[in-house]
Amino acid sequence: MFPKVINTFGNGGLVADLNALGVHKTTAWSYQKEWRYILTAVPIGIDSVINGRLDQIVRANDVILDKCDPGIPPYYDLVISDEAFSSMKIVSSPKMTPGNRVILNTLIEKYAPGIEVAESSIELS
């Protein structure tokens, strides 16, 4: 199921329902019992909206409609507590290469010895 996130109005306006993101997952992942977190970034500050900065509002609209590069960093480093690592389980990708398995095992040995690693049950065609 793919939620409809962006809806447009007849007058050209739009609304983005960010609460619909990350709520659904396909049945292939239904066996997972994991926590999911959503990091939401919006391309405009609330002060620009309140102060009617039309240039900023138009740019935000263009970013949302994928008409320009938002300049968002390609990753975010999330700090995970040591306690969380003790109960973590890693499910490897069905496409994991032997070389990546060596890297994974090395990282586990260094940062989270004893963590459970399971093979993915997803079959690729």
mmCIF file of N, CA and C in Angstrom:
data_model
loop_
_atom_site.group_PDB
_atom_site.id
_atom_site.type_symbol
_atom_site.label_atom_id
_atom_site.label_comp_id
_atom_site.label_asym_id
_atom_site.label_seq_id
_atom_site.Cartn_x
_atom_site.Cartn_y
_atom_site.Cartn_z
ATOM 1 N N MET A 1 0.850 -1.180 0.000
ATOM 2 C CA MET A 1 0.000 0.000 0.000
ATOM 3 C C MET A 1 0.894 1.241 0.000
ATOM 4 N N PHE A 2 0.614 2.151 -0.884
ATOM 5 C CA PHE A 2 1.369 3.391 -0.967
ATOM 6 C C PHE A 2 0.439 4.538 -0.604
ATOM 7 N N PRO A 3 0.708 5.215 0.503
ATOM 8 C CA PRO A 3 -0.176 6.315 0.903
ATOM 9 C C PRO A 3 -0.038 7.511 -0.024
ATOM 10 N N LYS A 4 -1.123 8.242 -0.197
ATOM 11 C CA LYS A 4 -1.092 9.475 -0.985
ATOM 12 C C LYS A 4 -0.638 10.570 -0.027
ATOM 13 N N VAL A 5 0.551 11.079 -0.245
ATOM 14 C CA VAL A 5 1.154 12.039 0.667
ATOM 15 C C VAL A 5 0.870 13.475 0.224
ATOM 16 N N ILE A 6 0.970 13.727 -1.082
ATOM 17 C CA ILE A 6 0.790 15.088 -1.585
ATOM 18 C C ILE A 6 -0.537 15.183 -2.324
ATOM 19 N N ASN A 7 -1.358 16.117 -1.926
ATOM 20 C CA ASN A 7 -2.635 16.386 -2.576
ATOM 21 C C ASN A 7 -2.645 17.830 -3.043
ATOM 22 N N THR A 8 -3.181 18.046 -4.225
ATOM 23 C CA THR A 8 -3.245 19.399 -4.769
ATOM 24 C C THR A 8 -4.676 19.896 -4.779
ATOM 25 N N PHE A 9 -4.818 21.196 -4.706
ATOM 26 C CA PHE A 9 -6.115 21.854 -4.764
ATOM 27 C C PHE A 9 -6.312 22.442 -6.150
ATOM 28 N N GLY A 10 -7.546 22.739 -6.503
ATOM 29 C CA GLY A 10 -7.868 23.325 -7.792
ATOM 30 C C GLY A 10 -7.192 24.661 -8.029
ATOM 31 N N ASN A 11 -6.910 25.394 -6.960
ATOM 32 C CA ASN A 11 -6.288 26.717 -7.115
ATOM 33 C C ASN A 11 -4.764 26.642 -7.216
ATOM 34 N N GLY A 12 -4.217 25.429 -7.309
ATOM 35 C CA GLY A 12 -2.764 25.266 -7.437
ATOM 36 C C GLY A 12 -2.061 25.035 -6.115
ATOM 37 N N GLY A 13 -2.755 25.169 -4.995
ATOM 38 C CA GLY A 13 -2.146 24.924 -3.688
ATOM 39 C C GLY A 13 -1.969 23.432 -3.451
ATOM 40 N N LEU A 14 -1.217 23.102 -2.442
ATOM 41 C CA LEU A 14 -1.022 21.697 -2.117
ATOM 42 C C LEU A 14 -0.897 21.507 -0.617
ATOM 43 N N VAL A 15 -1.099 20.280 -0.216
ATOM 44 C CA VAL A 15 -0.911 19.899 1.176
ATOM 45 C C VAL A 15 -0.135 18.585 1.187
ATOM 46 N N ALA A 16 0.830 18.487 2.079
ATOM 47 C CA ALA A 16 1.625 17.269 2.220
ATOM 48 C C ALA A 16 1.291 16.645 3.570
ATOM 49 N N ASP A 17 0.717 15.443 3.550
ATOM 50 C CA ASP A 17 0.356 14.735 4.772
ATOM 51 C C ASP A 17 1.526 13.861 5.203
ATOM 52 N N LEU A 18 2.473 14.461 5.942
ATOM 53 C CA LEU A 18 3.683 13.751 6.347
ATOM 54 C C LEU A 18 3.398 12.659 7.373
ATOM 55 N N ASN A 19 2.232 12.707 8.024
ATOM 56 C CA ASN A 19 1.876 11.666 8.988
ATOM 57 C C ASN A 19 1.615 10.325 8.308
ATOM 58 N N ALA A 20 1.395 10.336 6.995
ATOM 59 C CA ALA A 20 1.136 9.093 6.265
ATOM 60 C C ALA A 20 2.422 8.340 5.944
ATOM 61 N N LEU A 21 3.575 8.985 6.100
ATOM 62 C CA LEU A 21 4.849 8.336 5.781
ATOM 63 C C LEU A 21 5.280 7.369 6.880
ATOM 64 N N GLY A 22 5.813 6.227 6.475
ATOM 65 C CA GLY A 22 6.382 5.277 7.429
ATOM 66 C C GLY A 22 5.377 4.494 8.233
ATOM 67 N N VAL A 23 4.092 4.633 7.939
ATOM 68 C CA VAL A 23 3.063 3.943 8.715
ATOM 69 C C VAL A 23 2.806 2.547 8.156
ATOM 70 N N HIS A 24 2.912 2.403 6.856
ATOM 71 C CA HIS A 24 2.588 1.153 6.190
ATOM 72 C C HIS A 24 3.853 0.448 5.736
ATOM 73 N N LYS A 25 3.787 -0.877 5.711
ATOM 74 C CA LYS A 25 4.868 -1.641 5.116
ATOM 75 C C LYS A 25 4.251 -2.829 4.386
ATOM 76 N N THR A 26 4.957 -3.343 3.389
ATOM 77 C CA THR A 26 4.417 -4.439 2.606
ATOM 78 C C THR A 26 4.373 -5.714 3.428
ATOM 79 N N THR A 27 3.558 -6.656 2.999
ATOM 80 C CA THR A 27 3.396 -7.907 3.741
ATOM 81 C C THR A 27 4.692 -8.718 3.787
ATOM 82 N N ALA A 28 5.605 -8.475 2.849
ATOM 83 C CA ALA A 28 6.890 -9.186 2.875
ATOM 84 C C ALA A 28 7.664 -8.904 4.155
ATOM 85 N N TRP A 29 7.407 -7.749 4.774
ATOM 86 C CA TRP A 29 8.107 -7.372 6.002
ATOM 87 C C TRP A 29 7.240 -7.571 7.242
ATOM 88 N N SER A 30 6.104 -8.231 7.118
ATOM 89 C CA SER A 30 5.169 -8.344 8.251
ATOM 90 C C SER A 30 5.733 -9.143 9.424
ATOM 91 N N TYR A 31 6.716 -10.006 9.176
ATOM 92 C CA TYR A 31 7.305 -10.791 10.258
ATOM 93 C C TYR A 31 8.136 -9.935 11.213
ATOM 94 N N GLN A 32 8.516 -8.745 10.777
ATOM 95 C CA GLN A 32 9.381 -7.902 11.598
ATOM 96 C C GLN A 32 8.633 -7.329 12.792
ATOM 97 N N LYS A 33 9.316 -7.293 13.882
ATOM 98 C CA LYS A 33 8.791 -6.691 15.109
ATOM 99 C C LYS A 33 9.796 -5.629 15.529
ATOM 100 N N GLU A 34 9.875 -4.562 14.734
ATOM 101 C CA GLU A 34 10.890 -3.569 14.989
ATOM 102 C C GLU A 34 10.279 -2.214 15.275
ATOM 103 N N TRP A 35 11.116 -1.348 15.804
ATOM 104 C CA TRP A 35 10.739 0.047 15.994
ATOM 105 C C TRP A 35 11.111 0.786 14.730
ATOM 106 N N ARG A 36 10.271 1.701 14.316
ATOM 107 C CA ARG A 36 10.586 2.534 13.157
ATOM 108 C C ARG A 36 10.498 3.980 13.581
ATOM 109 N N TYR A 37 11.439 4.752 13.101
ATOM 110 C CA TYR A 37 11.473 6.165 13.409
ATOM 111 C C TYR A 37 11.417 6.954 12.114
ATOM 112 N N ILE A 38 10.776 8.079 12.165
ATOM 113 C CA ILE A 38 10.675 8.944 11.001
ATOM 114 C C ILE A 38 11.350 10.264 11.335
ATOM 115 N N LEU A 39 12.273 10.657 10.496
ATOM 116 C CA LEU A 39 12.936 11.944 10.629
ATOM 117 C C LEU A 39 12.374 12.817 9.509
ATOM 118 N N THR A 40 11.583 13.789 9.877
ATOM 119 C CA THR A 40 10.917 14.637 8.897
ATOM 120 C C THR A 40 11.651 15.964 8.763
ATOM 121 N N ALA A 41 11.964 16.310 7.538
ATOM 122 C CA ALA A 41 12.602 17.601 7.256
ATOM 123 C C ALA A 41 11.694 18.341 6.292
ATOM 124 N N VAL A 42 11.414 19.565 6.585
ATOM 125 C CA VAL A 42 10.599 20.379 5.686
ATOM 126 C C VAL A 42 11.457 21.509 5.135
ATOM 127 N N PRO A 43 11.204 21.888 3.886
ATOM 128 C CA PRO A 43 12.091 22.849 3.230
ATOM 129 C C PRO A 43 11.772 24.312 3.509
ATOM 130 N N ILE A 44 11.125 24.602 4.636
ATOM 131 C CA ILE A 44 10.773 25.992 4.938
ATOM 132 C C ILE A 44 10.630 26.152 6.448
ATOM 133 N N GLY A 45 11.040 27.280 6.950
ATOM 134 C CA GLY A 45 10.881 27.561 8.370
ATOM 135 C C GLY A 45 9.512 28.184 8.640
ATOM 136 N N ILE A 46 8.986 27.961 9.818
ATOM 137 C CA ILE A 46 7.670 28.491 10.172
ATOM 138 C C ILE A 46 7.649 30.016 10.127
ATOM 139 N N ASP A 47 8.796 30.653 10.407
ATOM 140 C CA ASP A 47 8.845 32.112 10.358
ATOM 141 C C ASP A 47 8.614 32.635 8.940
ATOM 142 N N SER A 48 9.077 31.877 7.928
ATOM 143 C CA SER A 48 8.838 32.288 6.542
ATOM 144 C C SER A 48 7.355 32.231 6.197
ATOM 145 N N VAL A 49 6.659 31.258 6.749
ATOM 146 C CA VAL A 49 5.214 31.140 6.506
ATOM 147 C C VAL A 49 4.483 32.268 7.217
ATOM 148 N N ILE A 50 4.816 32.483 8.485
ATOM 149 C CA ILE A 50 4.141 33.520 9.283
ATOM 150 C C ILE A 50 4.368 34.904 8.682
ATOM 151 N N ASN A 51 5.590 35.159 8.219
ATOM 152 C CA ASN A 51 5.929 36.477 7.671
ATOM 153 C C ASN A 51 5.605 36.616 6.191
ATOM 154 N N GLY A 52 4.962 35.587 5.609
ATOM 155 C CA GLY A 52 4.529 35.674 4.217
ATOM 156 C C GLY A 52 5.655 35.793 3.219
ATOM 157 N N ARG A 53 6.789 35.151 3.472
ATOM 158 C CA ARG A 53 7.922 35.184 2.539
ATOM 159 C C ARG A 53 7.575 34.358 1.311
ATOM 160 N N LEU A 54 6.975 34.996 0.334
ATOM 161 C CA LEU A 54 6.483 34.310 -0.855
ATOM 162 C C LEU A 54 7.593 33.559 -1.580
ATOM 163 N N ASP A 55 8.797 34.136 -1.667
ATOM 164 C CA ASP A 55 9.893 33.461 -2.350
ATOM 165 C C ASP A 55 10.228 32.134 -1.685
ATOM 166 N N GLN A 56 10.205 32.119 -0.335
ATOM 167 C CA GLN A 56 10.495 30.893 0.402
ATOM 168 C C GLN A 56 9.360 29.872 0.268
ATOM 169 N N ILE A 57 8.136 30.361 0.251
ATOM 170 C CA ILE A 57 6.978 29.478 0.102
ATOM 171 C C ILE A 57 6.993 28.833 -1.290
ATOM 172 N N VAL A 58 7.309 29.601 -2.321
ATOM 173 C CA VAL A 58 7.383 29.068 -3.680
ATOM 174 C C VAL A 58 8.503 28.031 -3.769
ATOM 175 N N ARG A 59 9.656 28.323 -3.160
ATOM 176 C CA ARG A 59 10.768 27.371 -3.183
ATOM 177 C C ARG A 59 10.385 26.078 -2.466
ATOM 178 N N ALA A 60 9.729 26.186 -1.315
ATOM 179 C CA ALA A 60 9.294 24.996 -0.581
ATOM 180 C C ALA A 60 8.332 24.174 -1.433
ATOM 181 N N ASN A 61 7.437 24.851 -2.123
ATOM 182 C CA ASN A 61 6.501 24.179 -3.015
ATOM 183 C C ASN A 61 7.262 23.418 -4.107
ATOM 184 N N ASP A 62 8.291 24.052 -4.682
ATOM 185 C CA ASP A 62 9.089 23.409 -5.725
ATOM 186 C C ASP A 62 9.829 22.184 -5.189
ATOM 187 N N VAL A 63 10.333 22.277 -3.969
ATOM 188 C CA VAL A 63 11.029 21.138 -3.360
ATOM 189 C C VAL A 63 10.056 19.990 -3.148
ATOM 190 N N ILE A 64 8.899 20.277 -2.591
ATOM 191 C CA ILE A 64 7.906 19.238 -2.319
ATOM 192 C C ILE A 64 7.462 18.550 -3.606
ATOM 193 N N LEU A 65 7.316 19.320 -4.671
ATOM 194 C CA LEU A 65 6.896 18.751 -5.955
ATOM 195 C C LEU A 65 8.069 18.211 -6.762
ATOM 196 N N ASP A 66 9.259 18.154 -6.139
ATOM 197 C CA ASP A 66 10.464 17.604 -6.759
ATOM 198 C C ASP A 66 10.866 18.363 -8.014
ATOM 199 N N LYS A 67 10.732 19.670 -7.977
ATOM 200 C CA LYS A 67 11.122 20.517 -9.109
ATOM 201 C C LYS A 67 12.514 21.116 -8.932
ATOM 202 N N CYS A 68 13.119 20.940 -7.750
ATOM 203 C CA CYS A 68 14.469 21.460 -7.535
ATOM 204 C C CYS A 68 15.153 20.640 -6.445
ATOM 205 N N ASP A 69 16.450 20.808 -6.331
ATOM 206 C CA ASP A 69 17.250 20.096 -5.346
ATOM 207 C C ASP A 69 17.065 20.742 -3.975
ATOM 208 N N PRO A 70 16.580 19.990 -2.992
ATOM 209 C CA PRO A 70 16.345 20.586 -1.672
ATOM 210 C C PRO A 70 17.609 20.842 -0.868
ATOM 211 N N GLY A 71 18.737 20.254 -1.274
ATOM 212 C CA GLY A 71 19.982 20.460 -0.542
ATOM 213 C C GLY A 71 19.993 19.757 0.800
ATOM 214 N N ILE A 72 19.276 18.660 0.914
ATOM 215 C CA ILE A 72 19.227 17.890 2.161
ATOM 216 C C ILE A 72 20.424 16.946 2.191
ATOM 217 N N PRO A 73 21.113 16.839 3.325
ATOM 218 C CA PRO A 73 22.260 15.935 3.417
ATOM 219 C C PRO A 73 21.851 14.505 3.048
ATOM 220 N N PRO A 74 22.764 13.726 2.470
ATOM 221 C CA PRO A 74 22.420 12.368 2.031
ATOM 222 C C PRO A 74 22.236 11.371 3.172
ATOM 223 N N TYR A 75 22.615 11.720 4.385
ATOM 224 C CA TYR A 75 22.429 10.819 5.524
ATOM 225 C C TYR A 75 22.332 11.632 6.807
ATOM 226 N N TYR A 76 21.902 10.952 7.868
ATOM 227 C CA TYR A 76 21.831 11.558 9.192
ATOM 228 C C TYR A 76 22.409 10.550 10.168
ATOM 229 N N ASP A 77 23.374 10.967 10.946
ATOM 230 C CA ASP A 77 23.962 10.085 11.947
ATOM 231 C C ASP A 77 23.076 10.067 13.179
ATOM 232 N N LEU A 78 22.492 8.918 13.454
ATOM 233 C CA LEU A 78 21.623 8.748 14.607
ATOM 234 C C LEU A 78 22.419 8.090 15.731
ATOM 235 N N VAL A 79 22.441 8.727 16.882
ATOM 236 C CA VAL A 79 23.150 8.180 18.029
ATOM 237 C C VAL A 79 22.273 7.106 18.670
ATOM 238 N N ILE A 80 22.833 5.909 18.831
ATOM 239 C CA ILE A 80 22.108 4.794 19.436
ATOM 240 C C ILE A 80 22.819 4.427 20.730
ATOM 241 N N SER A 81 22.061 4.304 21.790
ATOM 242 C CA SER A 81 22.658 4.005 23.102
ATOM 243 C C SER A 81 23.227 2.592 23.130
ATOM 244 N N ASP A 82 24.202 2.380 23.992
ATOM 245 C CA ASP A 82 24.794 1.052 24.155
ATOM 246 C C ASP A 82 23.748 0.039 24.595
ATOM 247 N N GLU A 83 22.787 0.466 25.410
ATOM 248 C CA GLU A 83 21.731 -0.433 25.877
ATOM 249 C C GLU A 83 20.878 -0.940 24.713
ATOM 250 N N ALA A 84 20.635 -0.068 23.745
ATOM 251 C CA ALA A 84 19.822 -0.467 22.593
ATOM 252 C C ALA A 84 20.536 -1.541 21.777
ATOM 253 N N PHE A 85 21.855 -1.453 21.694
ATOM 254 C CA PHE A 85 22.604 -2.450 20.939
ATOM 255 C C PHE A 85 22.462 -3.840 21.552
ATOM 256 N N SER A 86 22.316 -3.929 22.853
ATOM 257 C CA SER A 86 22.263 -5.235 23.505
ATOM 258 C C SER A 86 21.025 -6.041 23.132
ATOM 259 N N SER A 87 19.966 -5.375 22.711
ATOM 260 C CA SER A 87 18.751 -6.109 22.333
ATOM 261 C C SER A 87 18.472 -6.040 20.830
ATOM 262 N N MET A 88 19.425 -5.524 20.066
ATOM 263 C CA MET A 88 19.243 -5.351 18.638
ATOM 264 C C MET A 88 19.437 -6.668 17.896
ATOM 265 N N LYS A 89 18.722 -6.793 16.785
ATOM 266 C CA LYS A 89 18.866 -7.947 15.902
ATOM 267 C C LYS A 89 19.044 -7.398 14.489
ATOM 268 N N ILE A 90 19.985 -7.950 13.757
ATOM 269 C CA ILE A 90 20.233 -7.521 12.387
ATOM 270 C C ILE A 90 19.704 -8.590 11.445
ATOM 271 N N VAL A 91 18.926 -8.165 10.451
ATOM 272 C CA VAL A 91 18.464 -9.065 9.400
ATOM 273 C C VAL A 91 19.214 -8.662 8.134
ATOM 274 N N SER A 92 20.001 -9.595 7.616
ATOM 275 C CA SER A 92 20.819 -9.275 6.450
ATOM 276 C C SER A 92 19.975 -9.251 5.180
ATOM 277 N N SER A 93 20.448 -8.512 4.233
ATOM 278 C CA SER A 93 19.789 -8.403 2.936
ATOM 279 C C SER A 93 19.901 -9.721 2.174
ATOM 280 N N PRO A 94 18.870 -10.065 1.394
ATOM 281 C CA PRO A 94 19.001 -11.275 0.569
ATOM 282 C C PRO A 94 20.050 -11.096 -0.532
ATOM 283 N N LYS A 95 20.467 -9.860 -0.786
ATOM 284 C CA LYS A 95 21.490 -9.583 -1.799
ATOM 285 C C LYS A 95 22.875 -9.365 -1.180
ATOM 286 N N MET A 96 23.045 -9.680 0.100
ATOM 287 C CA MET A 96 24.331 -9.444 0.751
ATOM 288 C C MET A 96 25.416 -10.295 0.115
ATOM 289 N N THR A 97 26.497 -9.632 -0.249
ATOM 290 C CA THR A 97 27.628 -10.330 -0.868
ATOM 291 C C THR A 97 28.525 -10.919 0.222
ATOM 292 N N PRO A 98 29.337 -11.901 -0.135
ATOM 293 C CA PRO A 98 30.273 -12.447 0.859
ATOM 294 C C PRO A 98 31.196 -11.371 1.440
ATOM 295 N N GLY A 99 31.616 -10.423 0.599
ATOM 296 C CA GLY A 99 32.483 -9.346 1.089
ATOM 297 C C GLY A 99 31.770 -8.462 2.101
ATOM 298 N N ASN A 100 30.507 -8.136 1.838
ATOM 299 C CA ASN A 100 29.742 -7.334 2.788
ATOM 300 C C ASN A 100 29.457 -8.105 4.070
ATOM 301 N N ARG A 101 29.346 -9.435 3.973
ATOM 302 C CA ARG A 101 29.155 -10.270 5.178
ATOM 303 C C ARG A 101 30.393 -10.163 6.054
ATOM 304 N N VAL A 102 31.576 -10.159 5.470
ATOM 305 C CA VAL A 102 32.819 -10.013 6.234
ATOM 306 C C VAL A 102 32.828 -8.652 6.937
ATOM 307 N N ILE A 103 32.435 -7.601 6.219
ATOM 308 C CA ILE A 103 32.381 -6.261 6.812
ATOM 309 C C ILE A 103 31.383 -6.242 7.965
ATOM 310 N N LEU A 104 30.192 -6.811 7.751
ATOM 311 C CA LEU A 104 29.176 -6.854 8.814
ATOM 312 C C LEU A 104 29.709 -7.585 10.035
ATOM 313 N N ASN A 105 30.306 -8.756 9.825
ATOM 314 C CA ASN A 105 30.834 -9.523 10.958
ATOM 315 C C ASN A 105 31.920 -8.763 11.702
ATOM 316 N N THR A 106 32.758 -8.045 10.973
ATOM 317 C CA THR A 106 33.817 -7.246 11.601
ATOM 318 C C THR A 106 33.224 -6.116 12.438
ATOM 319 N N LEU A 107 32.207 -5.425 11.896
ATOM 320 C CA LEU A 107 31.552 -4.348 12.647
ATOM 321 C C LEU A 107 30.870 -4.887 13.900
ATOM 322 N N ILE A 108 30.222 -6.031 13.786
ATOM 323 C CA ILE A 108 29.553 -6.631 14.946
ATOM 324 C C ILE A 108 30.577 -7.008 16.004
ATOM 325 N N GLU A 109 31.660 -7.617 15.575
ATOM 326 C CA GLU A 109 32.704 -8.022 16.519
ATOM 327 C C GLU A 109 33.265 -6.822 17.279
ATOM 328 N N LYS A 110 33.418 -5.700 16.568
ATOM 329 C CA LYS A 110 34.005 -4.514 17.191
ATOM 330 C C LYS A 110 33.008 -3.745 18.047
ATOM 331 N N TYR A 111 31.768 -3.557 17.536
ATOM 332 C CA TYR A 111 30.836 -2.648 18.202
ATOM 333 C C TYR A 111 29.702 -3.317 18.969
ATOM 334 N N ALA A 112 29.374 -4.550 18.633
ATOM 335 C CA ALA A 112 28.235 -5.186 19.298
ATOM 336 C C ALA A 112 28.415 -6.700 19.353
ATOM 337 N N PRO A 113 29.440 -7.165 20.072
ATOM 338 C CA PRO A 113 29.670 -8.606 20.143
ATOM 339 C C PRO A 113 28.455 -9.337 20.705
ATOM 340 N N GLY A 114 28.141 -10.459 20.090
ATOM 341 C CA GLY A 114 27.026 -11.266 20.578
ATOM 342 C C GLY A 114 25.674 -10.897 20.000
ATOM 343 N N ILE A 115 25.601 -9.859 19.179
ATOM 344 C CA ILE A 115 24.327 -9.453 18.605
ATOM 345 C C ILE A 115 23.833 -10.540 17.648
ATOM 346 N N GLU A 116 22.529 -10.712 17.602
ATOM 347 C CA GLU A 116 21.942 -11.733 16.739
ATOM 348 C C GLU A 116 21.882 -11.242 15.294
ATOM 349 N N VAL A 117 22.299 -12.104 14.366
ATOM 350 C CA VAL A 117 22.209 -11.826 12.935
ATOM 351 C C VAL A 117 21.380 -12.919 12.304
ATOM 352 N N ALA A 118 20.334 -12.526 11.601
ATOM 353 C CA ALA A 118 19.467 -13.494 10.922
ATOM 354 C C ALA A 118 19.526 -13.278 9.424
ATOM 355 N N GLU A 119 19.315 -14.337 8.679
ATOM 356 C CA GLU A 119 19.244 -14.232 7.231
ATOM 357 C C GLU A 119 17.845 -13.789 6.834
ATOM 358 N N SER A 120 17.760 -12.999 5.803
ATOM 359 C CA SER A 120 16.468 -12.554 5.302
ATOM 360 C C SER A 120 15.681 -13.738 4.766
ATOM 361 N N SER A 121 14.385 -13.750 5.014
ATOM 362 C CA SER A 121 13.530 -14.810 4.491
ATOM 363 C C SER A 121 12.885 -14.407 3.164
ATOM 364 N N ILE A 122 13.225 -13.232 2.682
ATOM 365 C CA ILE A 122 12.672 -12.761 1.412
ATOM 366 C C ILE A 122 13.392 -13.468 0.269
ATOM 367 N N GLU A 123 12.607 -14.040 -0.638
ATOM 368 C CA GLU A 123 13.173 -14.727 -1.790
ATOM 369 C C GLU A 123 13.156 -13.794 -2.973
ATOM 370 N N LEU A 124 14.288 -13.701 -3.656
ATOM 371 C CA LEU A 124 14.383 -12.865 -4.840
ATOM 372 C C LEU A 124 14.123 -13.689 -6.078
ATOM 373 N N SER A 125 13.456 -13.073 -7.029
ATOM 374 C CA SER A 125 13.188 -13.815 -8.273
ATOM 375 C C SER A 125 14.211 -13.494 -9.323
#
